[in-house]
XYZ file of C-alpha atoms in Angstrom:
519
model
C -1.967 6.731 12.656
C -0.897 10.110 13.982
C 1.678 8.466 16.238
C 3.508 7.148 13.171
C 3.466 10.478 11.336
C 7.187 11.164 11.818
C 8.293 7.575 11.214
C 9.266 7.837 7.577
C 9.992 4.418 6.000
C 12.676 5.883 3.751
C 14.709 6.634 6.886
C 14.567 3.049 8.250
C 17.575 0.969 7.205
C 17.161 -2.194 9.308
C 14.189 -4.156 10.591
C 14.616 -6.807 13.292
C 11.845 -9.408 13.406
C 10.741 -11.016 16.644
C 11.049 -8.132 19.100
C 7.400 -7.087 18.817
C 4.679 -6.556 16.243
C 5.837 -5.142 12.923
C 4.414 -1.886 11.628
C 3.187 -0.674 8.273
C 6.220 1.602 8.071
C 8.630 -1.293 8.640
C 7.078 -3.295 5.816
C 7.302 -0.308 3.481
C 10.926 0.248 4.516
C 11.825 -3.300 3.468
C 9.588 -3.557 0.406
C 10.135 -0.097 -1.110
C 13.338 1.226 0.403
C 15.361 -2.027 0.722
C 15.896 -1.973 4.489
C 17.787 -5.044 5.685
C 16.032 -7.814 7.638
C 17.373 -9.856 10.542
C 15.942 -12.080 13.289
C 16.040 -11.649 17.049
C 16.948 -14.545 19.317
C 13.300 -14.826 20.360
C 12.348 -15.266 16.719
C 14.943 -18.017 16.221
C 13.913 -19.817 19.406
C 10.226 -19.820 18.459
C 10.953 -21.210 15.019
C 13.239 -23.948 16.384
C 10.691 -25.043 18.991
C 7.938 -25.235 16.389
C 10.129 -27.253 14.023
C 10.935 -29.795 16.725
C 7.215 -30.409 17.162
C 6.552 -31.044 13.477
C 9.450 -33.490 13.313
C 8.007 -35.327 16.297
C 4.613 -35.495 14.612
C 6.207 -36.970 11.513
C 8.138 -39.607 13.485
C 4.911 -40.628 15.207
C 3.080 -40.635 11.863
C 0.242 -38.498 13.166
C -2.498 -37.730 10.663
C -1.989 -34.038 9.865
C -3.292 -32.098 6.879
C -0.559 -31.277 4.386
C 2.056 -33.209 6.348
C 0.837 -36.782 6.131
C -2.131 -36.083 3.810
C -2.654 -34.524 0.416
C -3.935 -30.988 -0.111
C -7.389 -29.545 -0.671
C -9.870 -32.187 -1.737
C -6.995 -34.699 -1.583
C -7.084 -34.481 2.213
C -8.315 -38.097 2.251
C -5.080 -39.329 0.638
C -2.530 -40.475 3.248
C 1.144 -39.730 2.524
C 3.912 -41.888 3.995
C 6.739 -40.281 6.013
C 9.160 -41.335 3.260
C 7.263 -39.160 0.761
C 6.950 -36.097 2.986
C 9.719 -34.147 1.242
C 8.472 -35.041 -2.242
C 5.025 -33.846 -1.220
C 6.402 -30.410 -0.277
C 8.283 -29.967 -3.545
C 5.242 -31.121 -5.497
C 2.991 -28.534 -3.907
C 5.386 -25.744 -4.882
C 5.697 -26.902 -8.493
C 2.018 -27.669 -9.007
C 0.775 -24.450 -7.419
C 3.043 -22.057 -9.370
C 0.323 -21.344 -11.927
C -0.462 -17.637 -11.650
C -0.163 -15.997 -15.047
C 0.373 -12.694 -16.820
C 2.787 -9.898 -16.005
C 5.084 -10.313 -12.996
C 4.263 -8.539 -9.777
C 6.127 -5.324 -9.078
C 9.362 -5.659 -7.149
C 8.025 -3.955 -4.026
C 5.009 -6.261 -3.960
C 7.198 -9.377 -4.181
C 9.420 -8.034 -1.422
C 6.387 -7.206 0.726
C 5.041 -10.750 0.313
C 8.420 -12.242 1.207
C 8.549 -10.002 4.261
C 5.063 -11.112 5.316
C 6.081 -14.774 4.925
C 8.931 -14.144 7.363
C 6.613 -12.346 9.772
C 3.887 -15.001 9.672
C 6.068 -18.119 9.787
C 8.278 -16.541 12.439
C 5.417 -16.482 14.933
C 6.376 -20.057 15.818
C 3.211 -21.910 14.832
C 4.179 -23.213 11.389
C 6.895 -25.813 11.914
C 9.344 -24.571 9.291
C 13.114 -24.683 9.757
C 15.052 -21.511 10.490
C 17.258 -22.218 7.453
C 14.308 -21.725 5.121
C 13.459 -18.348 6.638
C 17.098 -17.294 6.621
C 17.250 -17.977 2.893
C 14.180 -15.795 2.298
C 15.791 -13.031 4.350
C 18.933 -13.408 2.239
C 16.885 -12.968 -0.924
C 15.570 -9.701 0.487
C 18.943 -8.495 1.711
C 20.751 -9.445 -1.504
C 17.915 -7.971 -3.606
C 17.043 -11.190 -5.396
C 13.486 -10.728 -6.634
C 11.595 -13.878 -7.673
C 9.591 -13.773 -10.898
C 5.973 -14.086 -9.756
C 3.081 -13.507 -12.206
C 0.254 -11.682 -10.480
C -2.909 -12.791 -12.265
C -5.229 -15.643 -11.337
C -5.110 -15.884 -7.556
C -8.280 -16.034 -5.479
C -6.506 -15.348 -2.211
C -3.032 -16.856 -2.016
C -1.060 -19.961 -3.183
C 0.055 -19.310 -6.772
C 2.192 -16.126 -6.551
C 3.814 -17.435 -3.376
C 4.552 -20.746 -5.126
C 6.435 -18.941 -7.907
C 8.517 -17.240 -5.215
C 9.156 -20.506 -3.384
C 10.482 -22.126 -6.567
C 13.584 -19.941 -6.294
C 14.314 -21.320 -2.822
C 14.656 -24.817 -4.285
C 16.741 -23.603 -7.221
C 13.926 -23.494 -9.743
C 11.773 -20.763 -11.281
C 13.233 -17.378 -12.210
C 14.466 -14.298 -10.376
C 15.969 -10.878 -11.033
C 19.430 -10.183 -9.709
C 21.236 -6.924 -10.453
C 18.761 -6.106 -13.185
C 19.010 -9.442 -14.999
C 16.297 -12.112 -15.130
C 17.983 -15.442 -14.400
C 17.134 -19.036 -13.631
C 16.459 -19.321 -9.910
C 19.512 -21.463 -9.231
C 21.779 -19.089 -11.143
C 20.444 -16.053 -9.276
C 21.192 -17.763 -5.958
C 24.665 -18.794 -7.171
C 25.633 -15.281 -8.226
C 24.684 -13.970 -4.775
C 26.686 -16.728 -3.062
C 23.604 -18.643 -1.907
C 22.544 -22.272 -2.253
C 19.096 -23.787 -2.902
C 17.436 -25.625 -0.053
C 15.565 -28.911 0.092
C 12.197 -28.455 1.720
C 11.198 -30.719 4.581
C 7.754 -31.760 5.726
C 5.183 -28.980 6.098
C 7.532 -26.331 4.643
C 6.192 -26.192 1.084
C 2.646 -25.806 2.367
C 3.655 -23.139 4.883
C 5.461 -21.086 2.236
C 2.370 -20.680 0.071
C -0.334 -20.654 2.735
C -2.016 -17.785 4.511
C -2.739 -14.125 3.903
C 0.783 -13.054 2.976
C 0.099 -11.683 -0.512
C -3.242 -10.168 0.506
C -1.658 -8.399 3.472
C 1.314 -7.245 1.392
C -0.882 -5.578 -1.222
C -3.168 -4.093 1.421
C -0.328 -2.714 3.531
C 1.322 -0.928 0.639
C -2.092 0.364 -0.471
C -2.793 1.605 3.048
C 0.525 3.411 3.254
C 0.008 5.024 -0.154
C -3.525 6.021 0.803
C -2.376 7.468 4.143
C 0.212 9.619 2.378
C -2.367 10.563 -0.249
C -5.036 11.683 2.204
C -2.543 13.911 4.011
C -1.340 15.300 0.686
C -4.983 15.859 -0.245
C -5.210 18.218 2.742
C -2.259 20.155 1.314
C -3.642 20.200 -2.237
C -7.135 21.013 -0.985
C -5.828 23.893 1.123
C -3.922 25.283 -1.875
C -7.013 24.994 -4.073
C -9.146 26.704 -1.428
C -6.585 29.499 -1.254
C -6.243 30.156 -4.996
C -9.965 29.758 -5.725
C -10.711 32.589 -3.288
C -12.430 30.203 -0.941
C -13.428 31.164 2.570
C -11.539 29.666 5.482
C -14.646 30.304 7.575
C -15.773 26.793 6.592
C -12.940 25.505 8.804
C -14.098 27.395 11.910
C -13.525 25.089 14.931
C -16.975 25.952 16.311
C -18.607 24.571 13.184
C -16.793 21.252 13.468
C -17.239 20.966 17.223
C -20.921 20.165 16.697
C -20.150 17.239 14.356
C -18.788 14.434 16.513
C -16.093 13.075 14.222
C -12.560 13.720 15.434
C -11.035 13.277 11.973
C -13.239 16.057 10.574
C -12.177 18.516 13.276
C -8.531 17.537 12.867
C -8.726 18.108 9.105
C -10.266 21.547 9.541
C -7.499 22.424 11.980
C -4.868 21.181 9.518
C -6.300 23.324 6.706
C -6.183 26.394 8.967
C -2.583 25.633 9.958
C -1.544 25.216 6.319
C -3.149 28.527 5.325
C -2.020 30.497 8.372
C -0.386 33.734 7.265
C -1.856 33.668 3.764
C -2.531 37.138 2.383
C -4.682 35.522 -0.294
C -6.895 33.660 2.179
C -7.227 36.753 4.342
C -8.164 38.954 1.385
C -10.914 36.620 0.184
C -12.305 35.115 3.369
C -15.549 37.039 2.831
C -15.478 36.924 -0.963
C -18.435 34.496 -1.006
C -21.045 33.613 1.561
C -20.172 29.964 1.052
C -18.191 27.927 -1.454
C -18.928 24.889 -3.579
C -18.955 21.570 -1.746
C -15.561 20.496 -3.114
C -14.072 23.361 -1.109
C -16.217 23.772 1.976
C -16.636 20.034 2.615
C -12.930 19.181 2.631
C -12.963 18.496 6.399
C -16.049 16.294 6.157
C -14.986 14.156 3.181
C -11.268 13.942 3.949
C -12.159 13.207 7.566
C -14.396 10.303 6.605
C -11.643 8.848 4.421
C -9.182 9.152 7.297
C -11.530 7.381 9.698
C -11.847 4.444 7.348
C -8.076 4.279 6.828
C -7.534 4.327 10.599
C -9.872 1.370 10.971
C -8.171 -0.417 8.076
C -4.786 0.105 9.676
C -5.939 -1.557 12.887
C -7.205 -4.588 10.977
C -4.124 -4.847 8.771
C -1.681 -4.552 11.657
C -3.662 -7.225 13.537
C -3.268 -9.455 10.477
C 0.444 -8.691 10.340
C 0.723 -9.866 13.945
C -1.175 -13.082 13.187
C -0.390 -16.541 11.841
C -2.370 -17.378 8.728
C -1.100 -20.938 8.313
C -2.986 -24.223 8.242
C -2.470 -26.394 10.153
C -1.321 -24.436 13.194
C 1.362 -26.251 15.174
C 0.327 -25.382 18.711
C 2.632 -26.245 21.651
C 1.148 -27.812 24.784
C 3.374 -28.626 27.758
C 6.069 -31.007 26.449
C 4.034 -31.929 23.369
C 1.772 -30.141 20.928
C -1.110 -30.497 18.547
C -1.798 -29.725 14.903
C -4.947 -27.636 14.652
C -6.674 -27.732 11.293
C -8.838 -24.719 10.453
C -9.064 -21.679 8.208
C -6.655 -19.003 9.417
C -5.503 -18.574 5.826
C -8.814 -16.849 5.046
C -8.233 -13.238 3.984
C -11.708 -11.847 4.579
C -10.689 -9.343 7.252
C -8.069 -7.731 5.054
C -10.158 -8.208 1.921
C -13.220 -6.429 3.271
C -11.159 -3.510 4.527
C -9.324 -3.395 1.196
C -12.688 -3.032 -0.511
C -13.487 -0.259 1.959
C -10.170 1.464 1.258
C -11.081 1.450 -2.434
C -14.288 3.312 -1.632
C -12.466 5.802 0.591
C -9.855 6.525 -2.063
C -12.549 6.866 -4.733
C -14.197 9.568 -2.640
C -10.873 11.307 -2.142
C -10.262 11.161 -5.891
C -13.687 12.491 -6.877
C -13.244 15.491 -4.569
C -9.788 16.275 -5.965
C -10.989 15.955 -9.579
C -13.800 18.424 -8.909
C -11.295 20.906 -7.468
C -9.088 20.461 -10.550
C -12.070 21.234 -12.763
C -12.783 24.414 -10.816
C -9.129 25.452 -11.104
C -9.041 25.193 -14.907
C -12.621 26.351 -15.545
C -12.660 30.158 -15.798
C -16.431 30.181 -15.204
C -15.700 29.154 -11.611
C -12.071 30.067 -10.943
C -12.157 33.806 -11.831
C -8.726 33.042 -13.349
C -7.612 32.816 -16.996
C -9.112 29.943 -18.951
C -7.199 26.716 -18.328
C -4.683 28.693 -16.273
C -2.691 30.037 -19.192
C -2.233 33.733 -19.985
C -2.945 33.352 -23.709
C -5.782 30.795 -24.022
C -6.952 29.684 -27.437
C -3.531 29.557 -29.014
C -2.476 27.642 -25.879
C -4.501 24.844 -24.308
C -2.828 25.243 -20.940
C -4.065 22.775 -18.342
C -7.209 21.793 -20.249
C -6.198 18.178 -20.866
C -4.655 17.253 -17.472
C -8.212 17.592 -16.151
C -9.203 14.959 -18.733
C -6.466 12.730 -17.331
C -7.852 13.153 -13.839
C -11.351 12.382 -15.102
C -10.102 9.251 -16.904
C -8.290 8.018 -13.811
C -11.356 8.678 -11.696
C -13.466 6.643 -14.116
C -11.102 3.686 -13.695
C -11.149 4.094 -9.923
C -14.950 3.998 -9.863
C -14.983 0.661 -11.715
C -12.277 -0.781 -9.463
C -14.218 0.269 -6.355
C -16.823 -2.449 -6.840
C -16.291 -4.773 -3.834
C -14.567 -8.077 -4.572
C -15.324 -9.844 -1.318
C -19.036 -10.123 -2.071
C -18.140 -12.528 -4.884
C -17.519 -16.271 -4.609
C -16.254 -19.049 -6.906
C -15.690 -22.428 -5.266
C -12.442 -24.359 -5.844
C -10.807 -27.740 -5.154
C -13.802 -29.908 -6.058
C -16.001 -27.824 -3.723
C -13.821 -28.601 -0.690
C -12.991 -24.908 -0.693
C -16.526 -23.770 -1.397
C -16.262 -20.297 0.122
C -13.427 -18.227 -1.279
C -12.606 -14.798 0.143
C -11.572 -13.118 -3.139
C -9.396 -10.958 -0.887
C -6.433 -11.061 -3.251
C -8.209 -9.021 -5.910
C -9.676 -6.676 -3.291
C -6.199 -5.871 -1.965
C -4.694 -5.665 -5.447
C -7.428 -3.222 -6.502
C -6.709 -1.065 -3.479
C -3.024 -0.967 -4.412
C -3.762 0.015 -8.011
C -6.271 2.660 -6.935
C -3.785 4.145 -4.469
C -1.410 4.897 -7.330
C -4.129 6.400 -9.527
C -5.152 8.707 -6.672
C -1.559 9.901 -6.441
C -1.677 11.033 -10.063
C -4.951 12.916 -9.559
C -3.516 14.712 -6.526
C -0.326 15.462 -8.471
C -2.443 17.153 -11.137
C -4.258 19.167 -8.474
C -0.970 20.327 -6.968
C 0.351 21.215 -10.427
C -2.701 23.275 -11.328
C -2.920 24.915 -7.891
C 0.717 25.994 -8.183
C -0.032 27.551 -11.578
C -3.055 29.361 -10.136
C -0.883 30.902 -7.425
C 1.056 32.751 -10.106
C -2.049 34.782 -10.974
C -2.468 36.101 -7.408
C 0.740 38.097 -7.224
C 1.549 40.389 -5.484
C -0.602 38.817 -2.746
C 1.440 36.207 -0.925
C 0.350 32.637 -0.147
C 0.877 31.111 3.282
C 4.449 30.150 4.189
C 3.443 26.482 3.934
C 1.860 26.716 0.505
C 4.794 28.862 -0.609
C 7.145 26.024 0.404
C 5.049 23.495 -1.519
C 4.955 25.879 -4.490
C 8.740 26.248 -4.475
C 9.197 22.473 -4.257
C 7.058 22.075 -7.377
C 8.682 24.997 -9.166
C 12.167 23.557 -8.593
C 11.438 21.260 -11.559
C 8.119 22.464 -12.998
C 8.298 26.044 -14.309
C 5.299 28.308 -14.731
C 3.388 27.527 -17.932
C 3.377 30.460 -20.349
C 3.025 28.503 -23.591
C 2.051 24.884 -24.203
C 4.709 22.275 -23.547
C 5.069 18.560 -22.765
C 3.327 18.112 -19.372
C 3.909 14.393 -18.763
C 7.314 14.874 -17.037
C 5.790 17.543 -14.783
C 3.029 15.220 -13.609
C 5.459 12.343 -13.070
C 7.840 14.509 -11.049
C 5.110 15.791 -8.734
C 3.647 12.291 -8.356
C 7.128 10.975 -7.472
C 7.431 13.537 -4.679
C 3.960 12.648 -3.433
C 4.575 8.877 -3.591
C 7.689 9.165 -1.467
C 6.037 11.413 1.118
C 8.001 14.542 0.280
C 5.037 16.912 0.502
C 3.878 15.417 3.792
C 7.380 15.681 5.231
C 7.770 19.264 4.022
C 4.468 20.341 5.587
C 4.962 18.416 8.838
C 8.329 20.130 9.311
C 6.381 23.389 9.433
C 3.100 22.638 11.211
C 3.832 19.415 13.089
C 2.215 16.028 12.688
C -0.732 15.898 10.293
C -2.374 13.368 12.579
C -5.890 11.988 12.316
């Protein structure tokens, strides 16, 4: 993860598929920052070769799941070659049954991107024209309407997206929700008629699970680095001792991420008059301060492992059947590569890691606003009583943490069979990944509140100076969030700081000064 520290997705404007494995940063660049997508010649050649095989299978009327048979428990129903196209359109229409509020734009774009990545591996038998149309939707910023509730792993949200390709369903274009065909027309595009295997391929696999998990992972990776910054600031203003980050202490605990975190905290606080003045103020601090390297390090280790699994999934084909080439022929291999358990289990684990990160940050916020512990004015306001100061933002952090705890219950231990018990083991990975994504955004708000309160606490330490790094973070916050002297409307302050955090501004600012915050 450290190797990608200076690859900021917001700076990527173009992603070429087919020249090697895609990265988390490339997906985020397309999904969040609207980077353009194109295909390499290798990508096009793989897709064309795979399509020629599926057309041969159809001509020879080979018995292949989802091509010449029905779906799910209907696998025993044989479909004639003449009905192959109808079958593909039927699967899209019948499977578009997810409900509720539509998925966020970046999630839809991430799923579309993953469809291109997965089907472009050359084992799915789809035509290049279908994938080119999906790429055009991304590049022209046409966002299909895809409700996000009711999926156990895949199928339904992807089916809503696929409806737009055939001129049905709904999509946003230039801020307006339109009929799918009209959205295509306004962008100068035409609907496509799906051929054999293509409808199944478009909704199959781990595309939505991986999309949610990848965005959650990226958010969490930014959050855990920002937590080092916020934690260092809290340690500084709470008169904590930097002795708890002594390299000798961490050398005897054999976890690299712990040692790296301790080193990062020392780098952030280097040159701090405050930290130097109070390094012997207490014999040892509360756990939320002295255990920053241990807890943050453990979270980082889990995120590193999750990244390896997620990037392996991004480099995989999750389709069924797999169209596998052999000499001058090929074979359709029926199996279960669509199963999302790998990503689902690590999404559940990411939830637990982020919950631990959040509980540590909330405890530091409480210490910052609690004059019994902070040795600072009550709720960080000069005239408490008449003014509430930062009393209630700590409630917000506590409320968010409560939600995170509930969402951290693992989804992948659950099971509800589907399709007349043909699909009797269901991964439940979709909800695991979706939970991780939702938690990642709640953690950002908790860390934003910690940064806001830590910045306020710095004001009470003058004339002692903070470190140059924390001073830079302080000034970034103060550019829009003035010191609180009397009560005011705090919501815009929290949103502004969270926006900076979400887009990696604090990480970038700190890395410009101390180098990569690797782990």
